[in-house]
mmCIF file of C-alpha atoms in Angstrom:
data_model
loop_
_atom_site.group_PDB
_atom_site.id
_atom_site.type_symbol
_atom_site.label_atom_id
_atom_site.label_comp_id
_atom_site.label_asym_id
_atom_site.label_seq_id
_atom_site.Cartn_x
_atom_site.Cartn_y
_atom_site.Cartn_z
ATOM 1 C CA ASP U 1 83.302 -64.437 8.800
ATOM 2 C CA ALA U 2 81.550 -62.639 11.660
ATOM 3 C CA LEU U 3 79.399 -65.721 12.300
ATOM 4 C CA ILE U 4 82.472 -67.933 12.518
ATOM 5 C CA GLU U 5 84.098 -65.489 14.952
ATOM 6 C CA ALA U 6 80.949 -65.445 17.101
ATOM 7 C CA CYS U 7 80.854 -69.243 17.061
ATOM 8 C CA LEU U 8 84.508 -69.479 18.093
ATOM 9 C CA LYS U 9 84.071 -66.917 20.871
ATOM 10 C CA THR U 10 81.005 -68.725 22.227
ATOM 11 C CA LEU U 11 82.515 -72.218 22.140
ATOM 12 C CA GLU U 12 86.082 -71.486 23.289
ATOM 13 C CA PRO U 13 85.360 -71.526 27.044
ATOM 14 C CA PHE U 14 83.873 -75.038 26.736
ATOM 15 C CA THR U 15 86.647 -76.658 24.690
ATOM 16 C CA HIS U 16 88.390 -78.024 27.797
ATOM 17 C CA THR U 17 85.348 -79.692 29.325
ATOM 18 C CA ASN U 18 82.874 -80.554 26.561
ATOM 19 C CA ALA U 19 83.928 -82.868 23.724
ATOM 20 C CA ILE U 20 81.172 -81.773 21.346
ATOM 21 C CA ALA U 21 81.941 -78.071 21.883
ATOM 22 C CA CYS U 22 85.621 -78.856 21.315
ATOM 23 C CA ALA U 23 84.848 -80.699 18.048
ATOM 24 C CA VAL U 24 82.573 -77.940 16.755
ATOM 25 C CA TYR U 25 85.164 -75.315 17.709
ATOM 26 C CA GLY U 26 87.771 -77.214 15.703
ATOM 27 C CA SER U 27 85.412 -77.546 12.766
ATOM 28 C CA ALA U 28 84.724 -73.801 12.866
ATOM 29 C CA LEU U 29 88.474 -73.182 12.694
ATOM 30 C CA THR U 30 88.701 -75.345 9.569
ATOM 31 C CA ILE U 31 85.870 -73.338 8.042
ATOM 32 C CA LYS U 32 87.787 -70.169 8.895
ATOM 33 C CA ALA U 33 90.788 -71.724 7.111
ATOM 34 C CA SER U 34 88.726 -72.174 3.957
ATOM 35 C CA ILE U 35 87.591 -68.537 4.123
ATOM 36 C CA VAL U 36 91.108 -67.077 4.298
ATOM 37 C CA VAL U 37 92.876 -69.528 1.955
ATOM 38 C CA GLU U 38 92.714 -67.223 -1.076
ATOM 39 C CA THR U 39 94.176 -64.222 0.735
ATOM 40 C CA ASN U 40 96.585 -65.890 3.162
ATOM 41 C CA ALA U 41 97.507 -69.527 2.509
ATOM 42 C CA ILE U 42 99.917 -69.715 5.454
ATOM 43 C CA LYS U 43 97.304 -68.434 7.908
ATOM 44 C CA SER U 44 94.807 -70.861 6.379
ATOM 45 C CA LEU U 45 97.113 -73.815 7.099
ATOM 46 C CA GLU U 46 97.571 -72.574 10.670
ATOM 47 C CA TYR U 47 93.782 -72.502 11.196
ATOM 48 C CA LEU U 48 93.501 -75.923 9.593
ATOM 49 C CA ASP U 49 96.172 -77.411 11.860
ATOM 50 C CA LYS U 50 94.644 -75.837 14.958
ATOM 51 C CA GLY U 51 91.145 -76.936 13.976
ATOM 52 C CA ASN U 52 92.311 -80.507 13.456
ATOM 53 C CA GLU U 53 94.012 -80.445 16.856
ATOM 54 C CA PHE U 54 90.727 -79.497 18.532
ATOM 55 C CA ILE U 55 88.758 -82.122 16.628
ATOM 56 C CA ASP U 56 91.293 -84.820 17.547
ATOM 57 C CA LYS U 57 91.256 -83.610 21.170
ATOM 58 C CA ALA U 58 87.459 -83.949 21.198
ATOM 59 C CA VAL U 59 87.653 -87.563 20.071
ATOM 60 C CA SER U 60 90.347 -88.234 22.707
ATOM 61 C CA MET U 61 88.166 -86.620 25.379
ATOM 62 C CA LYS U 62 85.192 -88.820 24.552
ATOM 63 C CA PRO U 63 86.082 -91.655 22.143
ATOM 64 C CA ASP U 64 82.597 -93.193 22.240
ATOM 65 C CA GLU U 65 80.832 -89.955 21.250
ATOM 66 C CA ILE U 66 79.363 -90.680 17.816
ATOM 67 C CA TYR U 67 78.887 -86.989 16.976
ATOM 68 C CA CYS U 68 82.600 -86.233 17.494
ATOM 69 C CA ARG U 69 83.553 -89.237 15.354
ATOM 70 C CA MET U 70 81.138 -88.215 12.598
ATOM 71 C CA LEU U 71 82.371 -84.635 12.635
ATOM 72 C CA ARG U 72 86.012 -85.733 12.408
ATOM 73 C CA LEU U 73 85.205 -88.181 9.617
ATOM 74 C CA GLU U 74 83.317 -85.627 7.515
ATOM 75 C CA ASN U 75 85.785 -82.851 8.208
ATOM 76 C CA GLY U 76 88.725 -85.176 7.558
ATOM 77 C CA ILE U 77 87.393 -86.289 4.188
ATOM 78 C CA GLU U 78 86.763 -82.703 3.077
ATOM 79 C CA VAL U 79 90.131 -81.453 4.352
ATOM 80 C CA SER U 80 91.961 -84.376 2.735
ATOM 81 C CA ARG U 81 90.260 -83.750 -0.589
ATOM 82 C CA THR U 82 90.642 -79.962 -0.677
ATOM 83 C CA SER U 83 93.935 -79.152 1.048
ATOM 84 C CA PRO U 84 97.532 -80.328 1.222
ATOM 85 C CA LEU U 85 96.791 -81.912 4.626
ATOM 86 C CA LYS U 86 95.734 -85.540 4.509
ATOM 87 C CA ARG U 87 93.716 -86.857 7.441
ATOM 88 C CA TYR U 88 93.137 -90.440 6.317
ATOM 89 C CA SER U 89 95.246 -92.011 9.084
ATOM 90 C CA GLU U 90 93.270 -90.093 11.740
ATOM 91 C CA ILE U 91 89.834 -90.835 10.311
ATOM 92 C CA LYS U 92 90.553 -94.544 9.794
ATOM 93 C CA SER U 93 89.641 -95.140 13.453
ATOM 94 C CA ASP U 94 86.358 -93.262 12.954
ATOM 95 C CA VAL U 95 85.458 -95.477 10.000
ATOM 96 C CA GLU U 96 86.310 -98.560 12.074
ATOM 97 C CA PHE U 97 84.292 -97.194 15.005
ATOM 98 C CA LEU U 98 81.240 -96.594 12.822
ATOM 99 C CA ILE U 99 81.391 -99.643 10.543
ATOM 100 C CA ASP U 100 83.413 -102.393 12.249
ATOM 101 C CA ASP U 101 82.062 -101.656 15.723
ATOM 102 C CA GLU U 102 78.572 -101.260 14.189
ATOM 103 C CA LYS U 103 77.935 -97.906 15.910
ATOM 104 C CA VAL U 104 76.299 -96.750 12.671
ATOM 105 C CA GLU U 105 73.324 -98.937 13.581
ATOM 106 C CA LEU U 106 72.590 -96.643 16.539
ATOM 107 C CA LEU U 107 71.947 -93.693 14.234
ATOM 108 C CA SER U 108 68.709 -92.389 12.728
ATOM 109 C CA GLY U 109 68.092 -92.887 8.999
ATOM 110 C CA ASN U 110 69.537 -89.535 7.887
ATOM 111 C CA ASP U 111 72.577 -89.784 10.160
ATOM 112 C CA LYS U 112 73.111 -93.413 9.177
ATOM 113 C CA SER U 113 73.021 -92.387 5.516
ATOM 114 C CA GLU U 114 75.571 -89.658 6.166
ATOM 115 C CA ALA U 115 77.871 -92.056 8.051
ATOM 116 C CA TYR U 116 77.746 -94.649 5.275
ATOM 117 C CA LEU U 117 78.323 -91.950 2.643
ATOM 118 C CA TYR U 118 81.470 -90.586 4.283
ATOM 119 C CA CYS U 119 82.787 -94.059 5.089
ATOM 120 C CA GLY U 120 82.218 -94.789 1.404
ATOM 121 C CA PHE U 121 84.268 -91.707 0.500
ATOM 122 C CA TYR U 122 87.044 -92.982 2.784
ATOM 123 C CA TYR U 123 87.149 -96.335 0.992
ATOM 124 C CA LEU U 124 86.847 -94.694 -2.422
ATOM 125 C CA ASP U 125 89.812 -92.451 -1.641
ATOM 126 C CA SER U 126 91.687 -95.509 -0.307
ATOM 127 C CA GLY U 127 91.217 -97.313 -3.613
ATOM 128 C CA ASP U 128 88.606 -99.882 -2.514
ATOM 129 C CA LEU U 129 85.879 -99.075 -5.035
ATOM 130 C CA ASP U 130 83.870 -102.256 -4.429
ATOM 131 C CA TYR U 131 83.487 -101.635 -0.703
ATOM 132 C CA ALA U 132 82.857 -97.941 -1.316
ATOM 133 C CA LEU U 133 79.978 -98.861 -3.626
ATOM 134 C CA GLU U 134 78.518 -101.176 -0.965
ATOM 135 C CA LEU U 135 78.599 -98.324 1.532
ATOM 136 C CA PHE U 136 77.092 -95.864 -0.968
ATOM 137 C CA GLU U 137 74.273 -98.351 -1.502
ATOM 138 C CA LEU U 138 73.677 -98.589 2.254
ATOM 139 C CA ALA U 139 73.724 -94.774 2.458
ATOM 140 C CA GLN U 140 71.163 -94.498 -0.301
ATOM 141 C CA GLU U 141 68.927 -97.181 1.262
ATOM 142 C CA ALA U 142 69.092 -95.628 4.763
ATOM 143 C CA ALA U 143 67.565 -92.306 3.645
ATOM 144 C CA PRO U 144 66.971 -92.124 -0.116
ATOM 145 C CA ASP U 145 65.450 -88.627 -0.057
ATOM 146 C CA SER U 146 68.091 -87.057 2.217
ATOM 147 C CA ASP U 147 71.011 -85.014 0.888
ATOM 148 C CA SER U 148 73.413 -87.822 1.750
ATOM 149 C CA GLY U 149 71.128 -90.419 0.162
ATOM 150 C CA LYS U 150 71.017 -88.372 -3.043
ATOM 151 C CA ARG U 151 74.795 -87.870 -2.999
ATOM 152 C CA ALA U 152 75.233 -91.614 -2.503
ATOM 153 C CA GLN U 153 72.991 -92.282 -5.501
ATOM 154 C CA LYS U 154 75.132 -89.921 -7.590
ATOM 155 C CA MET U 155 78.224 -91.854 -6.538
ATOM 156 C CA LEU U 156 76.530 -95.130 -7.454
ATOM 157 C CA ASP U 157 75.520 -93.727 -10.827
ATOM 158 C CA LYS U 158 79.052 -92.433 -11.432
ATOM 159 C CA TYR U 159 81.008 -95.542 -10.427
ATOM 160 C CA SER U 160 78.684 -98.498 -11.025
ATOM 161 C CA GLU U 161 79.310 -100.572 -14.110
#
């Protein structure tokens, strides 16, 4: 918890001028939410809401910043899966940005794998298993030995016929 507080204190002055700092600040708040959820669920939801506000602000500040889009996508999937807050409508534009606008092709192998993996999670959670499996396959192919490549392979093993 002290590390999160130090992170927040360091980043806060930059949240108005730097989109990446704003996104990371928001992500740190969502981590803080997960830390306090067992002892104070109301406070946890407040941190979660505030964190999401900062992440969304970061994407608004710099919509073409891939890192901010990736952070919101990953954070949004995790938040949607583990809390009462659902972020699918917000992260839909990140999936479209990465996949439809082909920004994913600008990424390195590991980052590309991670992008495909989380876009696959989005489509899996949306009920489109076939497209999710295609994206998991692309994630696995982009960086088979990376954490995201291995997670993608697990998803393929779990859901393939």
